[in-house]
Short mmCIF file of C-alpha atoms in Angstrom, two decimals:
data_model
loop_
_atom_site.label_atom_id
_atom_site.label_comp_id
_atom_site.label_asym_id
_atom_site.label_seq_id
_atom_site.Cartn_x
_atom_site.Cartn_y
_atom_site.Cartn_z
CA MET W 1481 10.92 -71.95 -29.10
CA GLY W 1482 13.61 -74.51 -28.77
CA GLY W 1483 15.34 -75.94 -25.76
CA GLY W 1484 18.62 -74.77 -24.35
CA ASP W 1485 22.07 -75.66 -23.18
CA GLY W 1486 22.48 -72.53 -21.09
CA THR W 1487 23.17 -70.29 -24.07
CA GLY W 1488 19.72 -70.30 -25.58
CA GLU W 1489 16.23 -69.11 -24.97
CA GLU W 1490 16.27 -69.35 -21.18
CA ARG W 1491 19.03 -66.77 -21.26
CA THR W 1492 16.69 -64.24 -22.86
CA GLY W 1493 13.43 -65.38 -21.29
CA ALA W 1494 12.89 -62.00 -19.66
CA VAL W 1495 13.14 -60.18 -22.97
CA ARG W 1496 10.99 -62.64 -24.94
CA ARG W 1497 8.26 -62.72 -22.32
CA ARG W 1498 8.05 -58.95 -22.02
CA PHE W 1499 8.21 -58.48 -25.79
CA ALA W 1500 5.33 -60.90 -26.39
CA GLU W 1501 3.24 -59.28 -23.66
CA ALA W 1502 3.92 -55.75 -24.93
CA ALA W 1503 3.07 -56.72 -28.51
CA ARG W 1504 -0.35 -57.97 -27.41
CA GLU W 1505 -1.36 -54.89 -25.47
CA GLU W 1506 -4.41 -53.05 -26.76
CA ARG W 1507 -2.19 -50.03 -27.39
CA PRO W 1508 1.36 -51.34 -27.87
CA ASP W 1509 4.15 -49.14 -26.50
CA LEU W 1510 6.46 -48.52 -29.46
CA ALA W 1511 9.36 -47.31 -27.33
CA LEU W 1512 9.15 -50.32 -25.03
CA LEU W 1513 9.12 -52.79 -27.91
CA CYS W 1514 12.12 -51.08 -29.54
CA LEU W 1515 14.04 -50.99 -26.27
CA LEU W 1516 13.37 -54.71 -25.80
CA ILE W 1517 14.84 -55.37 -29.25
CA GLY W 1518 17.97 -53.61 -27.99
CA ALA W 1519 17.91 -55.73 -24.85
CA GLU W 1520 17.67 -58.88 -26.97
CA ALA W 1521 20.70 -57.81 -28.98
CA ALA W 1522 22.64 -57.06 -25.83
CA THR W 1523 21.74 -60.30 -24.09
CA ARG W 1524 22.61 -62.31 -27.18
CA GLY W 1525 26.07 -60.77 -27.25
CA SER W 1526 25.37 -59.19 -30.64
CA LEU W 1527 27.25 -56.03 -29.65
CA ARG W 1528 30.81 -55.61 -28.44
CA GLY W 1529 31.89 -57.85 -25.57
CA GLY W 1530 30.03 -61.11 -26.16
CA ARG W 1531 29.35 -63.98 -28.52
CA ASP W 1532 26.59 -63.66 -31.08
CA THR W 1533 24.48 -66.62 -29.99
CA GLY W 1534 21.29 -68.15 -31.23
CA ASN W 1535 19.10 -70.73 -29.53
CA GLY W 1536 20.74 -73.46 -27.49
CA ASN W 1537 21.33 -77.06 -28.49
CA ASP W 1538 18.24 -79.24 -28.47
CA GLY W 1539 20.13 -82.20 -27.01
CA ASN W 1540 20.31 -84.05 -30.32
CA ASP W 1541 22.46 -81.85 -32.55
CA ASN W 1542 26.24 -82.05 -32.55
CA SER W 1543 26.82 -78.31 -32.44
CA ASP W 1544 28.52 -75.95 -30.04
CA ASN W 1545 26.00 -73.19 -30.97
CA SER W 1546 28.67 -70.53 -31.43
CA ASP W 1547 29.51 -67.93 -34.06
CA ASP W 1548 32.89 -66.42 -34.80
CA SER W 1549 31.09 -63.10 -34.97
CA ASP W 1550 32.53 -59.66 -35.43
CA ASN W 1551 31.84 -57.91 -32.13
CA ARG W 1552 33.96 -54.86 -32.66
CA ASP W 1553 30.98 -52.53 -33.08
CA GLY W 1554 30.33 -50.09 -30.25
CA GLY W 1555 27.73 -50.81 -27.63
CA ASP W 1556 26.47 -50.24 -24.16
CA GLY W 1557 24.25 -52.19 -21.76
CA ARG W 1558 27.17 -54.05 -20.20
CA ALA W 1559 25.06 -55.51 -17.40
CA VAL W 1560 22.82 -57.27 -19.92
CA ARG W 1561 25.57 -58.27 -22.33
CA GLY W 1562 27.57 -59.82 -19.55
CA ALA W 1563 25.02 -62.63 -19.55
CA ALA W 1564 26.27 -63.72 -22.96
CA ARG W 1565 29.89 -64.18 -21.89
CA GLY W 1566 29.82 -67.14 -19.53
CA ALA W 1567 27.45 -69.32 -17.58
CA ALA W 1568 23.75 -68.55 -17.73
CA PRO W 1569 22.91 -65.77 -15.28
CA ASP W 1570 20.45 -65.94 -12.44
CA PRO W 1571 17.03 -65.16 -13.99
CA VAL W 1572 16.42 -62.50 -11.34
CA ASP W 1573 19.68 -60.78 -12.28
CA GLU W 1574 18.78 -60.91 -15.95
CA GLU W 1575 15.31 -59.53 -15.32
CA ALA W 1576 16.80 -56.67 -13.31
CA ALA W 1577 19.33 -55.92 -16.05
CA VAL W 1578 16.63 -55.81 -18.72
CA ASP W 1579 14.47 -53.60 -16.48
CA ARG W 1580 17.38 -51.23 -16.00
CA LEU W 1581 18.10 -50.98 -19.73
CA VAL W 1582 14.42 -50.33 -20.54
CA ASP W 1583 14.02 -47.81 -17.71
CA GLU W 1584 17.14 -45.93 -18.80
CA GLY W 1585 15.85 -45.75 -22.38
CA GLN W 1586 12.41 -44.50 -21.34
CA ALA W 1587 14.03 -41.96 -18.99
CA GLU W 1588 16.22 -40.65 -21.81
CA LEU W 1589 13.19 -40.15 -24.04
CA ASP W 1590 11.50 -38.28 -21.17
CA ARG W 1591 14.61 -36.14 -20.72
CA LEU W 1592 14.75 -35.27 -24.41
CA ALA W 1593 11.08 -34.28 -24.38
CA GLY W 1594 11.82 -31.97 -21.45
CA LEU W 1595 14.41 -30.14 -23.55
CA LEU W 1596 11.81 -28.96 -26.05
CA PRO W 1597 10.90 -25.30 -25.48
CA PHE W 1598 7.43 -24.89 -24.05
CA GLY W 1599 4.83 -23.64 -26.51
CA ARG W 1600 1.04 -23.54 -26.57
CA GLY W 1601 -1.05 -24.14 -29.65
CA ARG W 1602 1.79 -24.99 -31.97
CA THR W 1603 0.91 -25.61 -35.59
CA PRO W 1604 2.18 -28.85 -37.20
CA ALA W 1605 4.96 -26.87 -38.90
CA GLU W 1606 5.95 -25.29 -35.59
CA TRP W 1607 6.11 -28.70 -33.92
CA ALA W 1608 8.30 -30.00 -36.72
CA ALA W 1609 10.56 -26.96 -36.44
CA ALA W 1610 10.88 -27.37 -32.66
CA LEU W 1611 11.96 -31.01 -33.01
CA GLU W 1612 14.36 -30.16 -35.84
CA ARG W 1613 15.95 -27.38 -33.80
CA THR W 1614 16.32 -29.43 -30.60
CA LEU W 1615 16.96 -33.01 -31.74
CA GLY W 1616 18.51 -32.42 -35.12
CA GLY W 1617 20.30 -29.14 -34.44
CA GLU W 1618 21.28 -28.86 -30.79
CA LEU W 1619 21.66 -32.59 -30.05
CA GLY W 1620 22.88 -33.79 -33.44
CA PHE W 1621 20.48 -36.69 -34.04
CA GLY W 1622 20.64 -37.72 -37.69
CA GLY W 1623 22.00 -40.27 -40.11
CA SER W 1624 24.31 -40.82 -43.06
CA ALA W 1625 25.23 -43.62 -45.46
CA PRO W 1626 27.72 -45.38 -43.10
CA ASP W 1627 24.95 -45.82 -40.52
CA TYR W 1628 23.33 -48.41 -42.78
CA ARG W 1629 26.33 -50.68 -42.20
CA ARG W 1630 25.97 -50.83 -38.42
CA LEU W 1631 23.67 -53.06 -36.39
CA GLU W 1632 23.47 -50.34 -33.72
CA SER W 1633 21.61 -48.15 -36.20
CA SER W 1634 18.59 -50.46 -35.80
CA LEU W 1635 18.65 -50.56 -31.98
CA LEU W 1636 16.90 -47.78 -30.06
CA THR W 1637 19.17 -48.28 -27.05
CA GLU W 1638 22.18 -47.53 -29.24
CA VAL W 1639 20.56 -44.77 -31.30
CA LEU W 1640 19.82 -42.85 -28.11
CA ARG W 1641 23.44 -43.24 -27.05
CA ARG W 1642 25.14 -42.54 -30.39
CA ARG W 1643 22.50 -40.13 -31.78
CA ARG W 1644 22.94 -41.86 -35.13
CA GLY W 1645 20.67 -44.40 -36.78
CA LEU W 1646 18.51 -45.53 -39.66
CA PRO W 1647 15.53 -43.39 -40.73
CA ILE W 1648 13.04 -45.64 -38.96
CA LEU W 1649 14.86 -45.60 -35.60
CA LEU W 1650 15.41 -41.86 -35.73
CA SER W 1651 11.71 -41.53 -36.54
CA VAL W 1652 10.94 -43.56 -33.42
CA VAL W 1653 13.00 -41.06 -31.40
CA TRP W 1654 11.17 -38.13 -33.01
CA THR W 1655 7.69 -39.60 -32.47
CA GLU W 1656 8.31 -40.74 -28.91
CA VAL W 1657 9.88 -37.44 -27.85
CA ALA W 1658 7.19 -35.40 -29.60
CA ARG W 1659 4.39 -37.54 -28.16
CA ARG W 1660 5.71 -36.99 -24.66
CA ALA W 1661 5.71 -33.26 -25.30
CA GLY W 1662 2.08 -33.33 -26.42
CA ALA W 1663 2.53 -33.10 -30.19
CA PRO W 1664 0.12 -34.70 -32.66
CA VAL W 1665 2.71 -36.99 -34.25
CA TYR W 1666 2.86 -40.27 -36.15
CA GLY W 1667 5.28 -42.34 -38.20
CA VAL W 1668 5.00 -42.70 -41.97
CA ALA W 1669 6.43 -45.82 -43.63
CA LEU W 1670 7.35 -44.47 -47.04
CA PRO W 1671 8.85 -47.07 -49.39
CA GLY W 1672 12.52 -47.28 -48.51
CA HIS W 1673 12.52 -44.33 -46.09
CA PHE W 1674 10.65 -43.80 -42.83
CA VAL W 1675 9.60 -40.23 -41.91
CA VAL W 1676 7.45 -38.47 -39.32
CA GLY W 1677 4.17 -36.60 -39.66
CA PHE W 1678 2.86 -33.79 -37.46
CA GLY W 1679 -0.81 -32.80 -37.36
CA ASP W 1680 -3.84 -34.54 -38.79
CA PRO W 1681 -2.97 -37.22 -41.37
CA ALA W 1682 -6.30 -36.54 -43.09
CA GLY W 1683 -6.06 -32.77 -42.74
CA ALA W 1684 -3.44 -30.12 -42.04
CA HIS W 1685 -0.08 -31.79 -41.52
CA VAL W 1686 3.61 -31.61 -42.38
CA LEU W 1687 6.17 -34.35 -42.85
CA ALA W 1688 9.76 -34.26 -41.60
CA ASP W 1689 12.84 -36.39 -42.23
CA PRO W 1690 14.68 -37.23 -38.96
CA PHE W 1691 17.46 -38.94 -40.94
CA GLY W 1692 18.22 -35.53 -42.42
CA GLY W 1693 18.09 -33.86 -39.01
CA GLY W 1694 14.36 -33.20 -39.10
CA THR W 1695 14.04 -31.09 -42.23
CA GLN W 1696 10.49 -30.60 -43.41
CA LEU W 1697 9.54 -32.28 -46.68
CA GLY W 1698 7.50 -30.69 -49.43
CA GLU W 1699 5.55 -32.61 -52.01
CA ASP W 1700 8.41 -32.46 -54.53
CA GLU W 1701 10.95 -33.81 -52.01
CA LEU W 1702 8.57 -36.62 -51.06
CA ALA W 1703 7.97 -37.56 -54.69
CA VAL W 1704 11.71 -37.70 -55.38
CA MET W 1705 12.33 -39.73 -52.21
CA VAL W 1706 9.69 -42.34 -53.09
CA ALA W 1707 10.69 -42.52 -56.76
CA GLY W 1708 14.32 -43.06 -55.78
CA ALA W 1709 13.41 -45.90 -53.42
CA THR W 1710 10.99 -47.65 -55.78
CA GLY W 1711 12.53 -47.02 -59.18
CA GLY W 1712 9.96 -44.47 -60.28
CA THR W 1713 6.69 -45.35 -58.53
CA PRO W 1714 4.70 -42.15 -57.97
CA LEU W 1715 3.74 -40.98 -54.49
CA SER W 1716 0.32 -42.28 -53.42
CA ALA W 1717 -2.06 -41.50 -50.59
CA ALA W 1718 -1.55 -45.03 -49.25
CA SER W 1719 2.17 -44.28 -48.83
CA LEU W 1720 1.34 -41.42 -46.45
CA ARG W 1721 -0.90 -43.26 -44.00
CA PRO W 1722 0.24 -43.48 -40.35
CA ALA W 1723 2.24 -46.58 -39.45
CA GLY W 1724 1.12 -48.45 -36.35
CA PRO W 1725 3.53 -49.58 -33.62
CA LEU W 1726 3.53 -53.25 -34.60
CA GLU W 1727 3.99 -52.43 -38.28
CA THR W 1728 6.94 -50.25 -37.32
CA VAL W 1729 8.49 -52.92 -35.11
CA LEU W 1730 8.17 -55.60 -37.80
CA ARG W 1731 9.86 -53.27 -40.28
CA ILE W 1732 12.71 -52.70 -37.81
CA LEU W 1733 13.16 -56.45 -37.37
CA ASN W 1734 13.05 -56.90 -41.15
CA ASN W 1735 15.87 -54.36 -41.42
CA ILE W 1736 17.92 -56.32 -38.88
CA ARG W 1737 17.32 -59.54 -40.80
CA ALA W 1738 18.37 -57.82 -44.03
CA TRP W 1739 21.52 -56.47 -42.33
CA ALA W 1740 22.51 -59.93 -41.11
CA ALA W 1741 21.58 -61.90 -44.25
CA PRO W 1742 24.81 -61.20 -46.21
CA ARG W 1743 26.90 -61.76 -43.08
CA PRO W 1744 26.92 -65.53 -42.42
CA GLU W 1745 28.95 -65.00 -39.26
CA ARG W 1746 26.01 -62.99 -37.87
CA SER W 1747 23.37 -65.67 -38.39
CA GLY W 1748 22.63 -65.46 -34.67
CA VAL W 1749 21.42 -61.89 -35.16
CA ARG W 1750 19.18 -62.94 -38.01
CA LEU W 1751 17.82 -65.80 -35.92
CA TRP W 1752 16.78 -63.70 -32.94
CA ALA W 1753 15.27 -61.08 -35.27
CA VAL W 1754 13.14 -63.82 -36.86
CA GLU W 1755 12.15 -65.19 -33.47
CA LEU W 1756 11.06 -61.78 -32.16
CA SER W 1757 9.07 -61.27 -35.37
CA LEU W 1758 7.28 -64.55 -34.71
CA LEU W 1759 6.16 -63.21 -31.33
CA LEU W 1760 4.19 -60.41 -33.00
CA PRO W 1761 0.44 -61.09 -33.33
CA HIS W 1762 0.64 -60.71 -37.12
CA HIS W 1763 3.70 -61.80 -39.07
CA PRO W 1764 4.52 -63.43 -42.42
CA GLY W 1765 4.05 -67.19 -42.09
CA ARG W 1766 7.17 -67.87 -44.13
CA LEU W 1767 9.27 -66.62 -41.20
CA ARG W 1768 8.72 -70.08 -39.67
CA PHE W 1769 10.55 -71.63 -42.61
CA GLU W 1770 13.30 -69.02 -42.39
CA ARG W 1771 13.81 -69.88 -38.72
CA ALA W 1772 14.05 -73.59 -39.59
CA GLN W 1773 16.62 -72.86 -42.30
CA LEU W 1774 18.70 -70.80 -39.89
CA LEU W 1775 18.65 -73.59 -37.32
CA VAL W 1776 20.00 -75.98 -39.94
CA GLU W 1777 22.66 -73.48 -41.02
CA ARG W 1778 23.77 -73.19 -37.40
CA GLY W 1779 24.07 -76.97 -37.00
CA HIS W 1780 20.73 -77.76 -35.31
CA PHE W 1781 19.79 -80.28 -37.98
CA LEU W 1782 17.09 -82.29 -36.20
CA ARG W 1783 15.27 -79.29 -34.76
CA GLY W 1784 15.45 -77.45 -38.07
CA ALA W 1785 14.16 -80.50 -39.94
CA ARG W 1786 11.26 -80.89 -37.51
CA GLU W 1787 10.27 -77.27 -37.93
CA MET W 1788 10.49 -77.56 -41.72
CA GLU W 1789 8.14 -80.54 -41.62
CA GLU W 1790 5.71 -78.67 -39.38
CA TYR W 1791 5.74 -75.73 -41.79
CA ALA W 1792 5.19 -78.06 -44.75
CA ASP W 1793 2.10 -79.48 -43.04
CA VAL W 1794 0.70 -75.96 -42.64
CA VAL W 1795 1.15 -74.93 -46.30
CA ALA W 1796 0.45 -78.31 -47.92
CA THR W 1797 -3.23 -77.62 -48.67
CA MET W 1798 -2.65 -74.28 -50.40
CA GLU W 1799 0.82 -74.89 -51.85
CA PRO W 1800 1.46 -78.62 -52.29
CA ASN W 1801 4.53 -78.13 -54.50
CA ALA W 1802 6.11 -75.71 -52.02
CA ALA W 1803 5.35 -78.12 -49.19
CA GLU W 1804 7.12 -80.96 -51.01
CA ASN W 1805 10.17 -78.74 -51.56
CA VAL W 1806 10.24 -77.96 -47.83
CA ARG W 1807 9.98 -81.65 -46.93
CA ARG W 1808 12.85 -82.35 -49.32
CA ALA W 1809 14.92 -79.72 -47.48
CA ALA W 1810 14.00 -81.37 -44.18
CA ARG W 1811 15.21 -84.76 -45.42
CA ALA W 1812 18.47 -83.17 -46.55
CA ALA W 1813 18.92 -81.61 -43.09
CA ARG W 1814 18.42 -84.97 -41.38
CA ALA W 1815 20.89 -86.59 -43.76
CA ARG W 1816 23.59 -84.17 -42.62
CA LEU W 1817 23.70 -86.02 -39.28
CA ASN W 1818 25.12 -89.11 -41.01
#
């Protein structure tokens, strides 16, 4: 998507290519996809030490493609982030840096799994207790209210380093570590709060809350958690179904978009989150319009207008009024060049 001036998509070609390939695997690797999201953030300079960039100039827009972003948040992956500081890196160097970041993340998950005490024939409750004791207790993985204010809380690379994160990223740590150790484990996308299940989703199982250090959740705790997130909606069987890898990844990217939305100076973060979402096999079609709007906001008026018009053509048959509104927005974007 989009051309470049040396600060755009060619700079993150290694991440985008690998992300698209991983998302289309028959059995997508959740850890790999999450680590690639972290690599995208690092390469874009979205963490400390670089500019928060979006796609490069398309050759027609009068824009320098830069944000005055707040990059004071902590971060790692210096080899990858260095690409966002100056001239575009050699693609081979970038590919090697991304490989290193992904390999280090996978190795850390392997190491954490090796720390779990060996045990045969564990019950679901015993598996949950083992993860709570090791990850939540001994290693201090968990979350608190301030973690919602940090971009790092949505990046697996950073959650593994800081041992802090949002419920969904901590649940990714729990499921990936437990899976490596041989546990029957799965993620559960409760409304407003992601948790982890151990056992058979249709039979004997327990649920645990990694955000709370891995504490097991009874039916009453679950009901209160869901009611608090939805304003009173009762717990349903549909809420407890296992979440697939791509569903989980899309929810993570939605969280990143939501984090960046009230921060105009971080529009570059929102843009790459939208663009990664568009690489998933199934995604909301309206994300195409959101990407076009972001391009216009960032000064890429012609490219944003073109993409708005393309989106309008797609929705015109089913939503003619919406399509006309989009075309009106495209005309307004073109007029901003005058």
